Coordinates of C-alpha atoms in Angstrom, one line a residue:
X1 CA 8.0 -5.8 -13.6
X2 CA 6.2 -2.0 -13.5
X3 CA 9.0 1.0 -13.9
X4 CA 8.4 4.5 -13.9
X5 CA 10.4 7.7 -14.3
X6 CA 8.9 11.5 -13.4
X7 CA 11.8 14.7 -13.4
X8 CA 13.4 13.7 -9.4
X9 CA 14.5 11.2 -11.8
X10 CA 13.9 8.4 -10.0
X11 CA 13.4 6.2 -11.6
X12 CA 10.7 2.6 -9.6
X13 CA 9.3 0.3 -10.4
X14 CA 7.7 -3.0 -8.5
X15 CA 7.7 -7.1 -7.7
X16 CA 5.7 -9.2 -5.6
X17 CA 7.2 -9.5 -2.4
X18 CA 8.0 -13.1 -1.5
X19 CA 8.7 -14.3 2.9
X20 CA 11.7 -13.2 1.8
X21 CA 11.2 -9.6 3.1
X22 CA 10.1 -9.5 5.6
X23 CA 14.3 -8.0 7.0
X24 CA 13.7 -5.1 5.0
X25 CA 9.7 -4.7 6.2
X26 CA 11.4 -5.3 10.2
X27 CA 14.2 -2.8 9.2
X28 CA 12.9 0.1 7.5
X29 CA 9.0 -0.2 10.1
X30 CA 11.2 -1.5 13.3
X31 CA 12.0 1.1 14.8
X32 CA 8.7 3.2 13.4
X33 CA 5.4 2.0 15.5
X34 CA 4.1 5.4 13.9
X35 CA 5.0 3.6 10.2
X36 CA 3.0 0.6 11.8
X37 CA 0.6 1.9 14.1
X38 CA -0.9 3.9 10.6
X39 CA -1.4 1.0 9.6
X40 CA -5.0 -1.5 9.2
X41 CA -3.3 -5.0 10.2
X42 CA 0.0 -5.0 10.1
X43 CA 1.6 -6.1 13.8
X44 CA 3.9 -4.5 16.7
X45 CA 6.2 -5.1 17.0
X46 CA 7.6 -5.2 13.5
X47 CA 10.0 -7.9 13.5
X48 CA 11.7 -10.3 10.3
X49 CA 9.5 -12.6 12.4
X50 CA 6.6 -11.3 12.9
X51 CA 6.7 -9.3 9.5
X52 CA 7.1 -12.7 7.8
X53 CA 4.4 -14.8 8.5
X54 CA 2.2 -12.0 8.1
X55 CA 3.2 -12.2 3.9
X56 CA 2.7 -15.3 4.2
X57 CA -1.0 -14.8 6.0
X58 CA -1.6 -12.9 3.2
X59 CA -0.3 -14.4 0.6
X60 CA -2.3 -17.5 1.2
X61 CA -5.2 -15.0 0.8
X62 CA -4.1 -13.9 -2.7
X63 CA -4.1 -10.3 -2.2
X64 CA -1.0 -8.5 -4.9
X65 CA 1.9 -6.8 -2.1
X66 CA 4.1 -5.5 -4.9
X67 CA 7.8 -4.3 -3.4
X68 CA 8.6 -1.0 -4.7
X69 CA 12.4 -1.0 -6.2
X70 CA 14.3 2.0 -6.1
X71 CA 15.6 1.4 -10.1
X72 CA 19.1 1.5 -10.1
X73 CA 19.8 -0.3 -7.3
X74 CA 17.1 -2.5 -6.4
X75 CA 17.1 -0.8 -2.6
X76 CA 12.9 -1.6 -1.0
X77 CA 11.5 1.1 -1.0
X78 CA 8.3 0.3 0.8
X79 CA 5.0 -1.7 -0.5
X80 CA 2.1 -0.9 -2.3
X81 CA -0.5 -3.5 -3.5
X82 CA -4.7 -4.6 -3.1
X83 CA -6.6 -7.0 -2.3
X84 CA -9.1 -8.4 -5.1
X85 CA -13.0 -7.8 -4.4
X86 CA -16.6 -8.3 -5.7
X87 CA -18.5 -4.8 -5.0
X88 CA -21.7 -3.8 -6.4
X89 CA -19.9 -2.2 -9.3
X90 CA -18.0 -4.8 -10.8
X91 CA -14.1 -5.6 -9.2
X92 CA -12.5 -3.9 -6.7
X93 CA -9.3 -3.7 -5.1
X94 CA -8.3 -2.3 -2.3
X95 CA -5.4 -0.5 -2.3
X96 CA -2.7 -0.6 1.1
X97 CA 1.4 0.9 0.5
X98 CA 4.0 2.4 3.1
X99 CA 7.3 3.6 2.0
X100 CA 10.1 3.5 4.8
X101 CA 11.1 6.7 6.9
X102 CA 14.2 7.5 4.3
X103 CA 12.8 7.7 1.4
X104 CA 9.8 9.7 2.2
X105 CA 9.6 12.8 1.0
X106 CA 10.2 11.5 -2.4
X107 CA 6.8 10.7 -4.3
X108 CA 8.3 7.2 -3.3
X109 CA 4.6 5.7 -2.5
X110 CA 2.9 7.9 -5.3
X111 CA 4.6 6.7 -8.0
X112 CA 4.2 3.4 -6.4
X113 CA 0.9 2.4 -5.8
X114 CA 0.0 3.9 -9.3
X115 CA 2.2 1.5 -10.1
X116 CA 0.3 -1.2 -8.3
X117 CA -2.7 0.2 -9.7
X118 CA -1.8 0.0 -13.1
X119 CA -2.2 -4.1 -12.0
X120 CA -5.7 -3.7 -10.2
X121 CA -6.7 -2.8 -13.5
X122 CA -4.3 -5.3 -15.5
X123 CA -6.6 -8.0 -12.2
X124 CA -9.5 -6.8 -14.0
X125 CA -10.5 -3.9 -11.0
X126 CA -13.2 -1.8 -12.2
X127 CA -12.4 0.8 -8.9
X128 CA -9.8 1.1 -6.4
X129 CA -10.6 2.0 -2.4
X130 CA -8.3 2.9 0.0
X131 CA -9.0 3.5 3.5
X132 CA -7.0 6.1 5.6
X133 CA -7.0 7.0 9.4
X134 CA -8.2 10.7 9.1
X135 CA -5.4 11.9 11.0
X136 CA -2.9 10.6 8.2
X137 CA -2.6 13.5 5.9
X138 CA 0.1 11.9 4.0
X139 CA -1.2 8.7 3.4
X140 CA -4.7 11.2 2.3
X141 CA -2.9 12.8 -0.1
X142 CA -0.7 10.1 -1.7
X143 CA -4.8 8.4 -3.2
X144 CA -5.1 11.8 -4.2
X145 CA -2.0 12.8 -6.7
X146 CA -3.6 9.0 -7.7
X147 CA -7.2 10.5 -8.5
X148 CA -8.7 9.3 -5.4
X149 CA -11.7 11.4 -4.1
X150 CA -13.2 11.4 -0.6
X151 CA -16.3 9.6 0.0
X152 CA -17.1 9.9 3.7
X153 CA -16.2 7.7 6.1
X154 CA -16.5 4.8 8.0
X155 CA -16.1 2.4 10.8
X156 CA -14.3 -0.8 10.9
X157 CA -13.4 -3.1 13.8
X158 CA -9.6 -3.2 13.7
X159 CA -8.5 -5.6 16.5
X160 CA -5.2 -4.1 16.2
X161 CA -5.6 -0.7 16.4
X162 CA -7.5 -0.7 19.9
X163 CA -11.2 -1.8 17.7
X164 CA -13.8 0.1 16.3
X165 CA -12.0 3.3 14.7
X166 CA -13.1 5.5 11.9
X167 CA -12.1 5.4 8.9
X168 CA -11.5 8.1 6.3
X169 CA -12.8 6.4 2.9
X170 CA -11.4 7.3 -1.1
X171 CA -11.7 5.6 -4.0
X172 CA -10.9 6.1 -7.9
X173 CA -12.1 3.9 -10.9
X174 CA -9.8 2.6 -12.8
X175 CA -9.1 2.8 -16.7
X176 CA -7.4 0.4 -18.7
X177 CA -4.9 2.8 -17.5
X178 CA -4.8 1.7 -13.9

């Protein structure tokens, strides 16, 4: 498990998610349609069953999704992760993350993503890309806090979000330290 501390005193670690973590998804996102709508592929309604099914599909497809945990008591706070693909630049990590509403505003998403980026670099990624809906200022801030820069917009077909949607694109290079 990777871990990180900061001046706030909150120590985090990550571990790969498991299908049974669907219970945490349901507990943290089951009543939070607004957050689920900010993510391109998460299903609604977010029940334990739909979350477990979604996790099984993503893990079978090779996604690297990490549970972001509070280190002292292993409380599940959210997730951060990536999928790897080949690009002109080499291996690209497409990142995603979310944090349960009770844990927001504490730097959890930024630090969880930092840990996942280290793993992506260890997995050979040389570039990380994050796509966010233009009205999702909080996620854009998390990306910027991790060294991402805005590089433009593109339209993507997102069936769970009503079809063709415009996304802001952020990217950063990954070095040895992720």
